[in-house]
């Protein structure tokens, strides 16, 4: 029996007015219902139910078409209402289907079928109506949004364009400028903005408790029936009728996009598709959209961005989050109000929690408060915050120079100087004053958290929460898990990350955890490339052309060369004397050239310029260092530079996985995309390595090892995977 016949038979056998369309197969009792229909007098309520987000997988698409055909065929049905079950309308196309053989009906056909319905179709939207989900709603004839609605066309964030009529219907409905802005930014908008743009017809009035999207949709459909409203097809909407205005909007978007989205494939395709909406019939426009969509679908950028999407969700599922319930966190203590303490305080305050800040003395405390205050004052100056909102937030900040003020907080984050003795002294105080069960976290960048934990009476409560600077902006949070920590403390850290809207990655204890440990290695590779002949400016450019926003020497100038210098001096005694040590950064630091803050570093920053210019004196210093080290400079192509830089990164990433510092390669990917500027569209270093081929990466490492065998030692994991013909992706779902 065909799927359709099966559904028809099922329908005929149902005596009451509710039908579930199920997956094919006669044993339907355990099969999931993806779409159910229920008659409400002369309205057919169609509910899409495909947890967790009602993604439009093939079963949903089939059943949705069936439901519309039923409505068309039934003379008793005068209107149709589409709603989503659970927390969302529709979360979009099923991202897991991308890259697999297509299964009919395709989503554009589903949207066309909905639009062709002879009865008015109302989409009643709550929660997410994203991507294909919004395109289904645009296929409907009328749209109502509830207060929870979140509408958007975020395909660009996955390397795609709206491929189910979105590039053709949206501009026809709301005009090219607004449609392009939505599609190129991928941002989500709320019900009120959607109504203002004309994306939805109305916002549901405040509904009584217990009423929902179905009630709002049914009420709208009843009104439409009473008014004798006919189907109103978005494909015929007229917002593109002013050709000159539309062309100007498209030209402006093209110019802006060419400038801003360097290296990205899909944004300009979106602009092309909208040009098609202006120039072509709706049908031809759809055909163009399909062609461009498939080009995007086939691009490695789509694969990289989809990898990043799933990797960041997977990374948040550490084993402890399944094994234990988080402790409850209602207040947070922060020790230190410097760069990190203040940034962390802002992140915590922004999440709605109260903060108690501890500093060494009143003066430092006042500075700490001012550091926090400054962030909000900046927002007010940019018109992004009102004074009363700032006052309300700052009312949740309190400070003290006495640790006893922390006696009732649920969690403490220490962000004092990077010095083991100072940190241990702080933890001793925490041990003394904090209530039992309080989580005690350190923001250390490198120090041994096991050693910190061992110095107090409650090591089970001690964890690393490694934020990145600026902590209120940067998304990454490395959750560093020492040996003795309790599982519920780890689960609490992941829960906190969610509250702070951070992307959490579980890391083990070692020097630098995942991120800084790998950074140290490819940073050293960059130094070696410089000493061997490439200028810092060429290296930065090569790395930027790969997709990074900045090169490593620009980052060093921004962060301040003094920090790295202090670390190098601290470690001088324990450095392997056989390891290559490039002294160029020390020569700059000795001159006080710490980067932007001192007006010069690797670059010159005349008159506090934010973008540096190359400095011939730096090049002379580099030349002198090469001579001192007996190196005759050779030339590197940009490709040579990137190959070395990435090989060093991937190799150390493999070591980090091999030693279980990272649970899986995807954890390394998430770390570098969210904390170190790795281009998201390349998925992360480990995903990138898979696309290059691990045997090629290994061959590179073996080639470079001829010059420096100590530095270029292939990771045992890389050797093993190449020997097995496997890749990093094969390790992503094993834990
Ligand atoms: N397809 C498949 N799975 C999806 C999905 C989708 N579109 N959206 C979310 N999921 C999965 C997630 O991977 C996660 O799975 P897991 O539990 O196994 O880890 C689960 O659903 C829950 O996701 P979140 O943790 O993200 O749930 P939230 O409640 O925080 O957020 C959401 C919900 C806002 C819908 C968010 O998931 C989201 O932004 N999803 C992506 C939306 C999107 O990009 N849609 C466009 C897809 S492309 C498209 O439609 C092409 C079309 O034009 C042809
Ligand atoms: P900072 O020097 O800006 O701030 C440290 C603050 O701690 C100062 O305000 C100081 O007065 C205070 N302090 C020192 N000892 C104290 C004590 N015993 N009690 C109370 N307050 C005390 O340093 P920064 O950059 O904020 O670093 C703090 C920690 O965060 C370090 O462990 C560092 O390694 C780590 N970190 C730093 C990052 C960065 O980019 N700056 C990034 C991630 C982590």
XYZ file of C-alpha atoms and ligand atoms in Angstrom, residues 335-341 358-360 364 403 414-418 422-423 426 443-445 466-469, ligand 2:
71
model
C 37.071 37.721 43.371
C 39.005 40.373 41.503
C 37.572 43.283 39.555
C 40.250 43.531 36.874
C 39.875 42.768 33.172
C 38.353 39.350 33.686
C 36.570 39.785 37.018
C 35.681 41.023 46.423
C 38.841 43.094 45.953
C 42.060 43.615 47.867
C 40.823 48.313 43.931
C 35.559 37.523 52.223
C 38.080 33.678 41.291
C 39.811 36.021 38.803
C 42.861 37.302 40.678
C 46.475 37.413 39.452
C 47.762 34.348 37.622
C 47.856 34.085 45.380
C 45.148 31.750 44.122
C 42.159 33.078 48.000
C 39.288 31.496 35.952
C 42.954 30.563 35.713
C 44.381 30.457 32.188
C 37.849 29.668 31.919
C 36.238 32.735 30.371
C 37.729 34.641 27.450
C 38.375 38.329 27.223
P 43.940 41.798 36.239
O 45.300 42.104 36.695
O 43.283 42.709 35.260
O 42.959 41.684 37.480
C 43.269 40.962 38.639
C 42.505 41.600 39.778
O 42.582 40.766 40.904
C 43.064 42.953 40.189
O 42.017 43.903 40.158
C 43.590 42.730 41.584
O 43.434 43.858 42.434
C 42.729 41.578 42.045
N 43.348 40.776 43.097
C 44.602 40.296 43.154
N 44.774 39.571 44.274
C 43.605 39.599 44.941
C 43.157 39.042 46.156
N 43.968 38.307 46.891
N 41.886 39.264 46.541
C 41.073 40.006 45.784
N 41.436 40.565 44.627
C 42.687 40.359 44.208
O 44.005 40.302 35.690
P 43.032 39.593 34.658
O 43.549 39.778 33.297
O 41.651 39.968 34.977
O 43.286 38.054 35.011
C 42.705 37.451 36.119
C 42.747 35.957 35.952
O 42.041 35.601 34.780
C 44.133 35.362 35.788
O 44.154 34.132 36.413
C 44.290 35.227 34.302
O 45.195 34.225 33.933
C 42.865 34.823 33.935
N 42.491 35.077 32.553
C 42.861 36.238 31.937
C 42.479 36.468 30.627
C 42.829 37.749 29.944
O 42.713 37.807 28.705
N 43.225 38.776 30.651
C 41.690 35.480 29.878
C 41.284 34.344 30.652
C 41.710 34.151 31.932
